[in-house]
């Protein structure tokens, strides 16, 4: 695992109140909508990659999903995320600390039905890391499974959390996914940061063939 990257995110989560994070949402409304659109059963394997302290996990538990995986490079983030839940809820979630640019634990996942990535893939500015991510998806997503990806749009910011990002369009994401996945849904969404600044995102939902 890249220790400097892990340190970067751990510092961010240690030093910033959750509601002040530049990607904080009080409700993961769009993500939930796209996950529900997949219409999978509640015992399906649902992975939130780069989950951070998102309330998505709590909302999915409330909706009855029972096979959830929260994955992040930051153990600090996952500990804070656990603290948002009660003991029973925490025990229902698989918590995995891993780096998607050099995955180990996540590679052990199998038959993933829904993979959700909000504001993580866009940090992969190097082709080699995007290839690693693609190989990971090919390995762990089951045929017919879904990948929901939300990234900064082409007219979005060039940095996030002090790190450079690669901005995306439906076309660039379709190119990344390639022939093994088909585009099912896409939409533009402008997120308002706690500071009031606006961040245009592109949301996509792909299905593995
Ligand atoms: C901008 S935040 C988004 C968090 C969450 N998805 C949300 O929507 O609230 C990016 C998250 O990705 C995690 N992350 C960044 N690089 C990562 C990597 N290489 N592997 C795993 N997680 C990573 C960070 O720790 C952080 O929690």
PDB file of C-alpha atoms and ligand atoms in Angstrom:
ATOM      1  CA  UNK A   1       0.000   0.000   0.000  1.00  0.00           C
ATOM      2  CA  UNK A   2       1.284   3.471  -0.837  1.00  0.00           C
ATOM      3  CA  UNK A   3       1.965   4.778   2.664  1.00  0.00           C
ATOM      4  CA  UNK A   4       2.177   8.451   1.651  1.00  0.00           C
ATOM      5  CA  UNK A   5      -1.246   8.249   0.004  1.00  0.00           C
ATOM      6  CA  UNK A   6      -2.679   6.510   3.029  1.00  0.00           C
ATOM      7  CA  UNK A   7      -1.101   9.165   5.288  1.00  0.00           C
ATOM      8  CA  UNK A   8      -2.583  11.922   3.124  1.00  0.00           C
ATOM      9  CA  UNK A   9      -6.107  10.591   3.523  1.00  0.00           C
ATOM     10  CA  UNK A  10      -5.693   9.669   7.177  1.00  0.00           C
ATOM     11  CA  UNK A  11      -4.548  13.230   7.927  1.00  0.00           C
ATOM     12  CA  UNK A  12      -7.485  14.642   5.995  1.00  0.00           C
ATOM     13  CA  UNK A  13      -9.966  12.542   7.956  1.00  0.00           C
ATOM     14  CA  UNK A  14      -8.216  13.204  11.277  1.00  0.00           C
ATOM     15  CA  UNK A  15      -8.116  16.974  10.807  1.00  0.00           C
ATOM     16  CA  UNK A  16     -11.457  17.692   9.130  1.00  0.00           C
ATOM     17  CA  UNK A  17     -14.909  17.419  10.720  1.00  0.00           C
ATOM     18  CA  UNK A  18     -17.031  15.085   8.602  1.00  0.00           C
ATOM     19  CA  UNK A  19     -19.522  17.772   7.605  1.00  0.00           C
ATOM     20  CA  UNK A  20     -16.692  20.041   6.380  1.00  0.00           C
ATOM     21  CA  UNK A  21     -15.194  17.520   3.961  1.00  0.00           C
ATOM     22  CA  UNK A  22     -15.277  18.836   0.394  1.00  0.00           C
ATOM     23  CA  UNK A  23     -17.348  15.834  -0.730  1.00  0.00           C
ATOM     24  CA  UNK A  24     -19.709  15.587   2.274  1.00  0.00           C
ATOM     25  CA  UNK A  25     -23.340  14.747   1.549  1.00  0.00           C
ATOM     26  CA  UNK A  26     -25.973  14.587   4.284  1.00  0.00           C
ATOM     27  CA  UNK A  27     -27.836  12.134   2.022  1.00  0.00           C
ATOM     28  CA  UNK A  28     -26.346  10.050  -0.790  1.00  0.00           C
ATOM     29  CA  UNK A  29     -29.516  10.563  -2.788  1.00  0.00           C
ATOM     30  CA  UNK A  30     -28.233  10.098  -6.327  1.00  0.00           C
ATOM     31  CA  UNK A  31     -26.033   7.144  -5.400  1.00  0.00           C
ATOM     32  CA  UNK A  32     -28.966   5.459  -3.673  1.00  0.00           C
ATOM     33  CA  UNK A  33     -31.192   6.063  -6.671  1.00  0.00           C
ATOM     34  CA  UNK A  34     -28.650   4.520  -9.041  1.00  0.00           C
ATOM     35  CA  UNK A  35     -28.108   1.540  -6.738  1.00  0.00           C
ATOM     36  CA  UNK A  36     -31.868   0.986  -6.442  1.00  0.00           C
ATOM     37  CA  UNK A  37     -32.127   1.222 -10.236  1.00  0.00           C
ATOM     38  CA  UNK A  38     -29.955  -1.915 -10.408  1.00  0.00           C
ATOM     39  CA  UNK A  39     -32.912  -3.755  -8.831  1.00  0.00           C
ATOM     40  CA  UNK A  40     -30.740  -6.427  -7.209  1.00  0.00           C
ATOM     41  CA  UNK A  41     -31.853  -8.474  -4.212  1.00  0.00           C
ATOM     42  CA  UNK A  42     -31.063  -7.143  -0.756  1.00  0.00           C
ATOM     43  CA  UNK A  43     -28.562  -9.936  -0.071  1.00  0.00           C
ATOM     44  CA  UNK A  44     -26.499  -9.011  -3.139  1.00  0.00           C
ATOM     45  CA  UNK A  45     -22.855  -8.094  -2.706  1.00  0.00           C
ATOM     46  CA  UNK A  46     -22.659  -4.288  -2.787  1.00  0.00           C
ATOM     47  CA  UNK A  47     -19.230  -2.654  -2.604  1.00  0.00           C
ATOM     48  CA  UNK A  48     -18.652   1.034  -1.867  1.00  0.00           C
ATOM     49  CA  UNK A  49     -15.100   1.690  -2.991  1.00  0.00           C
ATOM     50  CA  UNK A  50     -13.373   4.655  -1.345  1.00  0.00           C
ATOM     51  CA  UNK A  51     -16.330   4.728   1.015  1.00  0.00           C
ATOM     52  CA  UNK A  52     -14.769   7.245   3.425  1.00  0.00           C
ATOM     53  CA  UNK A  53     -17.317   8.399   5.995  1.00  0.00           C
ATOM     54  CA  UNK A  54     -20.186   8.466   3.536  1.00  0.00           C
ATOM     55  CA  UNK A  55     -23.702   7.974   4.897  1.00  0.00           C
ATOM     56  CA  UNK A  56     -24.380   5.694   1.924  1.00  0.00           C
ATOM     57  CA  UNK A  57     -23.623   2.593   3.988  1.00  0.00           C
ATOM     58  CA  UNK A  58     -26.083   3.614   6.733  1.00  0.00           C
ATOM     59  CA  UNK A  59     -28.767   4.346   4.139  1.00  0.00           C
ATOM     60  CA  UNK A  60     -28.246   1.003   2.408  1.00  0.00           C
ATOM     61  CA  UNK A  61     -28.539  -0.787   5.771  1.00  0.00           C
ATOM     62  CA  UNK A  62     -31.799   1.060   6.379  1.00  0.00           C
ATOM     63  CA  UNK A  63     -33.054  -0.108   2.989  1.00  0.00           C
ATOM     64  CA  UNK A  64     -32.312  -3.699   4.026  1.00  0.00           C
ATOM     65  CA  UNK A  65     -29.083  -4.495   2.190  1.00  0.00           C
ATOM     66  CA  UNK A  66     -27.207  -7.089   4.230  1.00  0.00           C
ATOM     67  CA  UNK A  67     -24.051  -7.849   2.247  1.00  0.00           C
ATOM     68  CA  UNK A  68     -22.208  -4.544   2.188  1.00  0.00           C
ATOM     69  CA  UNK A  69     -18.486  -3.894   1.781  1.00  0.00           C
ATOM     70  CA  UNK A  70     -16.981  -0.531   2.697  1.00  0.00           C
ATOM     71  CA  UNK A  71     -13.475  -0.207   1.277  1.00  0.00           C
ATOM     72  CA  UNK A  72     -11.023   2.638   1.773  1.00  0.00           C
ATOM     73  CA  UNK A  73      -7.297   3.318   1.887  1.00  0.00           C
ATOM     74  CA  UNK A  74      -7.905   5.274   5.108  1.00  0.00           C
ATOM     75  CA  UNK A  75      -8.419   3.233   8.255  1.00  0.00           C
ATOM     76  CA  UNK A  76      -9.193   6.518  10.058  1.00  0.00           C
ATOM     77  CA  UNK A  77     -12.124   7.117   7.691  1.00  0.00           C
ATOM     78  CA  UNK A  78     -13.509   3.627   8.177  1.00  0.00           C
ATOM     79  CA  UNK A  79     -13.268   3.920  11.972  1.00  0.00           C
ATOM     80  CA  UNK A  80     -15.177   7.227  11.792  1.00  0.00           C
ATOM     81  CA  UNK A  81     -17.726   5.592   9.489  1.00  0.00           C
ATOM     82  CA  UNK A  82     -18.242   2.767  11.985  1.00  0.00           C
ATOM     83  CA  UNK A  83     -18.857   5.325  14.724  1.00  0.00           C
ATOM     84  CA  UNK A  84     -21.850   6.626  12.749  1.00  0.00           C
ATOM     85  CA  UNK A  85     -23.551   3.232  13.102  1.00  0.00           C
ATOM     86  CA  UNK A  86     -24.736   1.200  16.031  1.00  0.00           C
ATOM     87  CA  UNK A  87     -22.962  -2.022  16.998  1.00  0.00           C
ATOM     88  CA  UNK A  88     -25.419  -4.270  15.227  1.00  0.00           C
ATOM     89  CA  UNK A  89     -25.187  -2.264  12.000  1.00  0.00           C
ATOM     90  CA  UNK A  90     -21.373  -2.122  12.162  1.00  0.00           C
ATOM     91  CA  UNK A  91     -21.224  -5.900  12.422  1.00  0.00           C
ATOM     92  CA  UNK A  92     -23.331  -6.261   9.268  1.00  0.00           C
ATOM     93  CA  UNK A  93     -20.741  -4.464   7.120  1.00  0.00           C
ATOM     94  CA  UNK A  94     -17.448  -5.882   5.838  1.00  0.00           C
ATOM     95  CA  UNK A  95     -14.810  -3.191   6.443  1.00  0.00           C
ATOM     96  CA  UNK A  96     -11.746  -3.438   4.220  1.00  0.00           C
ATOM     97  CA  UNK A  97      -8.674  -1.215   4.245  1.00  0.00           C
ATOM     98  CA  UNK A  98      -7.062  -1.441   0.825  1.00  0.00           C
ATOM     99  CA  UNK A  99      -5.485   0.640  -1.923  1.00  0.00           C
ATOM    100  CA  UNK A 100      -7.154   0.299  -5.307  1.00  0.00           C
ATOM    101  CA  UNK A 101      -3.902   1.243  -7.048  1.00  0.00           C
ATOM    102  CA  UNK A 102      -2.296  -1.832  -5.503  1.00  0.00           C
ATOM    103  CA  UNK A 103      -5.168  -4.032  -4.346  1.00  0.00           C
ATOM    104  CA  UNK A 104      -4.761  -7.080  -2.154  1.00  0.00           C
ATOM    105  CA  UNK A 105      -7.809  -7.654   0.088  1.00  0.00           C
ATOM    106  CA  UNK A 106     -10.263  -6.347  -2.510  1.00  0.00           C
ATOM    107  CA  UNK A 107      -8.914  -8.845  -5.013  1.00  0.00           C
ATOM    108  CA  UNK A 108     -10.382 -11.600  -2.830  1.00  0.00           C
ATOM    109  CA  UNK A 109     -13.938 -10.353  -3.446  1.00  0.00           C
ATOM    110  CA  UNK A 110     -16.119 -12.457  -5.711  1.00  0.00           C
ATOM    111  CA  UNK A 111     -19.455 -12.184  -7.464  1.00  0.00           C
ATOM    112  CA  UNK A 112     -19.937  -8.501  -6.762  1.00  0.00           C
ATOM    113  CA  UNK A 113     -23.413  -7.399  -7.891  1.00  0.00           C
ATOM    114  CA  UNK A 114     -23.040  -3.648  -7.430  1.00  0.00           C
ATOM    115  CA  UNK A 115     -19.811  -1.630  -7.241  1.00  0.00           C
ATOM    116  CA  UNK A 116     -20.212   2.034  -6.292  1.00  0.00           C
ATOM    117  CA  UNK A 117     -17.470   4.631  -6.729  1.00  0.00           C
ATOM    118  CA  UNK A 118     -18.136   8.276  -5.965  1.00  0.00           C
ATOM    119  CA  UNK A 119     -15.113  10.547  -6.358  1.00  0.00           C
ATOM    120  CA  UNK A 120     -12.413   7.876  -6.163  1.00  0.00           C
ATOM    121  CA  UNK A 121     -11.661   6.758  -9.736  1.00  0.00           C
ATOM    122  CA  UNK A 122     -10.933  10.349 -10.772  1.00  0.00           C
ATOM    123  CA  UNK A 123      -7.804  10.296  -8.563  1.00  0.00           C
ATOM    124  CA  UNK A 124      -6.302   7.692 -10.889  1.00  0.00           C
ATOM    125  CA  UNK A 125      -4.455  10.112 -13.146  1.00  0.00           C
ATOM    126  CA  UNK A 126      -1.991   7.488 -14.346  1.00  0.00           C
ATOM    127  CA  UNK A 127      -2.894   4.926 -16.986  1.00  0.00           C
ATOM    128  CA  UNK A 128      -1.245   2.066 -15.077  1.00  0.00           C
ATOM    129  CA  UNK A 129      -3.547   2.615 -12.096  1.00  0.00           C
ATOM    130  CA  UNK A 130      -6.640   2.814 -14.288  1.00  0.00           C
ATOM    131  CA  UNK A 131      -5.580  -0.489 -15.847  1.00  0.00           C
ATOM    132  CA  UNK A 132      -5.176  -2.023 -12.391  1.00  0.00           C
ATOM    133  CA  UNK A 133      -8.677  -0.790 -11.497  1.00  0.00           C
ATOM    134  CA  UNK A 134     -10.078  -2.221 -14.741  1.00  0.00           C
ATOM    135  CA  UNK A 135      -8.484  -5.633 -14.104  1.00  0.00           C
ATOM    136  CA  UNK A 136      -9.938  -5.559 -10.599  1.00  0.00           C
ATOM    137  CA  UNK A 137     -13.437  -4.884 -11.953  1.00  0.00           C
ATOM    138  CA  UNK A 138     -13.059  -7.657 -14.525  1.00  0.00           C
ATOM    139  CA  UNK A 139     -12.106 -10.070 -11.767  1.00  0.00           C
ATOM    140  CA  UNK A 140     -14.590  -9.287  -9.017  1.00  0.00           C
ATOM    141  CA  UNK A 141     -17.808  -8.126 -10.728  1.00  0.00           C
ATOM    142  CA  UNK A 142     -20.126 -10.952 -11.690  1.00  0.00           C
ATOM    143  CA  UNK A 143     -21.545 -11.101 -15.239  1.00  0.00           C
ATOM    144  CA  UNK A 144     -24.649  -8.912 -15.227  1.00  0.00           C
ATOM    145  CA  UNK A 145     -23.305  -6.981 -12.239  1.00  0.00           C
ATOM    146  CA  UNK A 146     -23.271  -3.188 -12.148  1.00  0.00           C
ATOM    147  CA  UNK A 147     -20.645  -0.485 -11.689  1.00  0.00           C
ATOM    148  CA  UNK A 148     -21.812   2.990 -10.669  1.00  0.00           C
ATOM    149  CA  UNK A 149     -19.161   5.610 -11.153  1.00  0.00           C
ATOM    150  CA  UNK A 150     -19.357   9.305 -10.288  1.00  0.00           C
ATOM    151  CA  UNK A 151     -16.381  11.466 -11.250  1.00  0.00           C
ATOM    152  CA  UNK A 152     -15.587  15.135 -11.732  1.00  0.00           C
ATOM    153  CA  UNK A 153     -16.956  16.250 -15.094  1.00  0.00           C
ATOM    154  CA  UNK A 154     -14.894  17.842 -17.869  1.00  0.00           C
ATOM    155  CA  UNK A 155     -15.936  21.307 -16.654  1.00  0.00           C
ATOM    156  CA  UNK A 156     -15.194  20.312 -13.049  1.00  0.00           C
ATOM    157  CA  UNK A 157     -12.277  21.086 -10.766  1.00  0.00           C
ATOM    158  CA  UNK A 158      -8.755  19.863 -11.518  1.00  0.00           C
ATOM    159  CA  UNK A 159      -7.933  19.120  -7.873  1.00  0.00           C
ATOM    160  CA  UNK A 160      -9.727  17.439  -4.999  1.00  0.00           C
ATOM    161  CA  UNK A 161      -8.474  17.205  -1.433  1.00  0.00           C
ATOM    162  CA  UNK A 162      -5.146  18.701  -2.555  1.00  0.00           C
ATOM    163  CA  UNK A 163      -4.578  15.994  -5.164  1.00  0.00           C
ATOM    164  CA  UNK A 164      -4.785  16.236  -8.966  1.00  0.00           C
ATOM    165  CA  UNK A 165      -7.737  14.540 -10.609  1.00  0.00           C
ATOM    166  CA  UNK A 166      -8.542  13.350 -14.092  1.00  0.00           C
ATOM    167  CA  UNK A 167     -11.870  14.793 -15.214  1.00  0.00           C
ATOM    168  CA  UNK A 168     -14.274  12.591 -17.148  1.00  0.00           C
ATOM    169  CA  UNK A 169     -17.179  12.499 -19.557  1.00  0.00           C
ATOM    170  CA  UNK A 170     -19.594   9.696 -20.409  1.00  0.00           C
ATOM    171  CA  UNK A 171     -17.378   9.058 -23.449  1.00  0.00           C
ATOM    172  CA  UNK A 172     -14.102   8.816 -21.518  1.00  0.00           C
ATOM    173  CA  UNK A 173     -15.696   6.529 -18.934  1.00  0.00           C
ATOM    174  CA  UNK A 174     -17.209   4.362 -21.698  1.00  0.00           C
ATOM    175  CA  UNK A 175     -13.772   4.129 -23.257  1.00  0.00           C
ATOM    176  CA  UNK A 176     -12.278   3.101 -19.926  1.00  0.00           C
ATOM    177  CA  UNK A 177     -14.880   0.369 -19.381  1.00  0.00           C
ATOM    178  CA  UNK A 178     -14.514  -0.935 -22.935  1.00  0.00           C
ATOM    179  CA  UNK A 179     -16.417  -3.746 -24.633  1.00  0.00           C
ATOM    180  CA  UNK A 180     -16.867  -5.831 -21.494  1.00  0.00           C
ATOM    181  CA  UNK A 181     -19.351  -3.344 -20.007  1.00  0.00           C
ATOM    182  CA  UNK A 182     -22.362  -1.561 -21.437  1.00  0.00           C
ATOM    183  CA  UNK A 183     -23.554   1.900 -20.473  1.00  0.00           C
ATOM    184  CA  UNK A 184     -27.013   1.742 -18.893  1.00  0.00           C
ATOM    185  CA  UNK A 185     -27.480   5.215 -17.458  1.00  0.00           C
ATOM    186  CA  UNK A 186     -25.703   8.539 -17.224  1.00  0.00           C
ATOM    187  CA  UNK A 187     -26.497  11.955 -15.821  1.00  0.00           C
ATOM    188  CA  UNK A 188     -24.868  15.253 -14.974  1.00  0.00           C
ATOM    189  CA  UNK A 189     -25.078  16.511 -11.432  1.00  0.00           C
ATOM    190  CA  UNK A 190     -23.729  19.631  -9.777  1.00  0.00           C
ATOM    191  CA  UNK A 191     -22.726  19.053  -6.184  1.00  0.00           C
ATOM    192  CA  UNK A 192     -22.519  21.955  -3.753  1.00  0.00           C
ATOM    193  CA  UNK A 193     -19.589  21.706  -1.347  1.00  0.00           C
ATOM    194  CA  UNK A 194     -19.966  22.737   2.332  1.00  0.00           C
ATOM    195  CA  UNK A 195     -18.025  25.903   1.339  1.00  0.00           C
ATOM    196  CA  UNK A 196     -20.737  26.711  -1.212  1.00  0.00           C
ATOM    197  CA  UNK A 197     -18.503  26.039  -4.216  1.00  0.00           C
ATOM    198  CA  UNK A 198     -20.014  23.989  -7.012  1.00  0.00           C
ATOM    199  CA  UNK A 199     -18.532  20.760  -8.359  1.00  0.00           C
ATOM    200  CA  UNK A 200     -19.975  19.354 -11.576  1.00  0.00           C
ATOM    201  CA  UNK A 201     -19.967  15.546 -11.647  1.00  0.00           C
ATOM    202  CA  UNK A 202     -20.813  12.973 -14.263  1.00  0.00           C
ATOM    203  CA  UNK A 203     -22.674   9.929 -12.890  1.00  0.00           C
ATOM    204  CA  UNK A 204     -22.710   6.693 -14.874  1.00  0.00           C
ATOM    205  CA  UNK A 205     -24.036   3.187 -14.442  1.00  0.00           C
ATOM    206  CA  UNK A 206     -22.485   0.340 -16.424  1.00  0.00           C
ATOM    207  CA  UNK A 207     -23.389  -3.335 -16.563  1.00  0.00           C
ATOM    208  CA  UNK A 208     -20.869  -6.109 -17.047  1.00  0.00           C
ATOM    209  CA  UNK A 209     -21.660  -8.250 -20.074  1.00  0.00           C
TER     210      UNK A 209
HETATM  211  C1  LIG B   1     -13.350  12.356  -2.311  1.00  0.00           C
HETATM  212  S1  LIG B   1     -13.455  11.091  -1.140  1.00  0.00           S
HETATM  213  C2  LIG B   1     -15.037  10.358  -1.495  1.00  0.00           C
HETATM  214  C3  LIG B   1     -15.539   9.530  -0.350  1.00  0.00           C
HETATM  215  C4  LIG B   1     -16.898   8.846  -0.588  1.00  0.00           C
HETATM  216  N1  LIG B   1     -16.889   8.027  -1.766  1.00  0.00           N
HETATM  217  C5  LIG B   1     -18.001   9.844  -0.660  1.00  0.00           C
HETATM  218  O1  LIG B   1     -18.632   9.994  -1.708  1.00  0.00           O
HETATM  219  O2  LIG B   1     -18.267  10.502   0.373  1.00  0.00           O
HETATM  220  C6  LIG B   1     -12.326   9.912  -1.814  1.00  0.00           C
HETATM  221  C7  LIG B   1     -12.192   8.665  -0.945  1.00  0.00           C
HETATM  222  O3  LIG B   1     -11.384   7.710  -1.608  1.00  0.00           O
HETATM  223  C8  LIG B   1     -10.422   7.178  -0.729  1.00  0.00           C
HETATM  224  N2  LIG B   1      -9.267   6.807  -1.564  1.00  0.00           N
HETATM  225  C9  LIG B   1      -8.439   7.642  -2.223  1.00  0.00           C
HETATM  226  N3  LIG B   1      -7.510   6.960  -2.897  1.00  0.00           N
HETATM  227  C10 LIG B   1      -7.765   5.641  -2.651  1.00  0.00           C
HETATM  228  C11 LIG B   1      -7.137   4.442  -3.043  1.00  0.00           C
HETATM  229  N4  LIG B   1      -6.061   4.450  -3.847  1.00  0.00           N
HETATM  230  N5  LIG B   1      -7.650   3.274  -2.619  1.00  0.00           N
HETATM  231  C12 LIG B   1      -8.749   3.253  -1.816  1.00  0.00           C
HETATM  232  N6  LIG B   1      -9.376   4.366  -1.391  1.00  0.00           N
HETATM  233  C13 LIG B   1      -8.891   5.549  -1.802  1.00  0.00           C
HETATM  234  C14 LIG B   1     -10.132   8.304   0.253  1.00  0.00           C
HETATM  235  O4  LIG B   1      -9.621   7.871   1.482  1.00  0.00           O
HETATM  236  C15 LIG B   1     -11.507   8.939   0.381  1.00  0.00           C
HETATM  237  O5  LIG B   1     -12.251   8.346   1.413  1.00  0.00           O
END
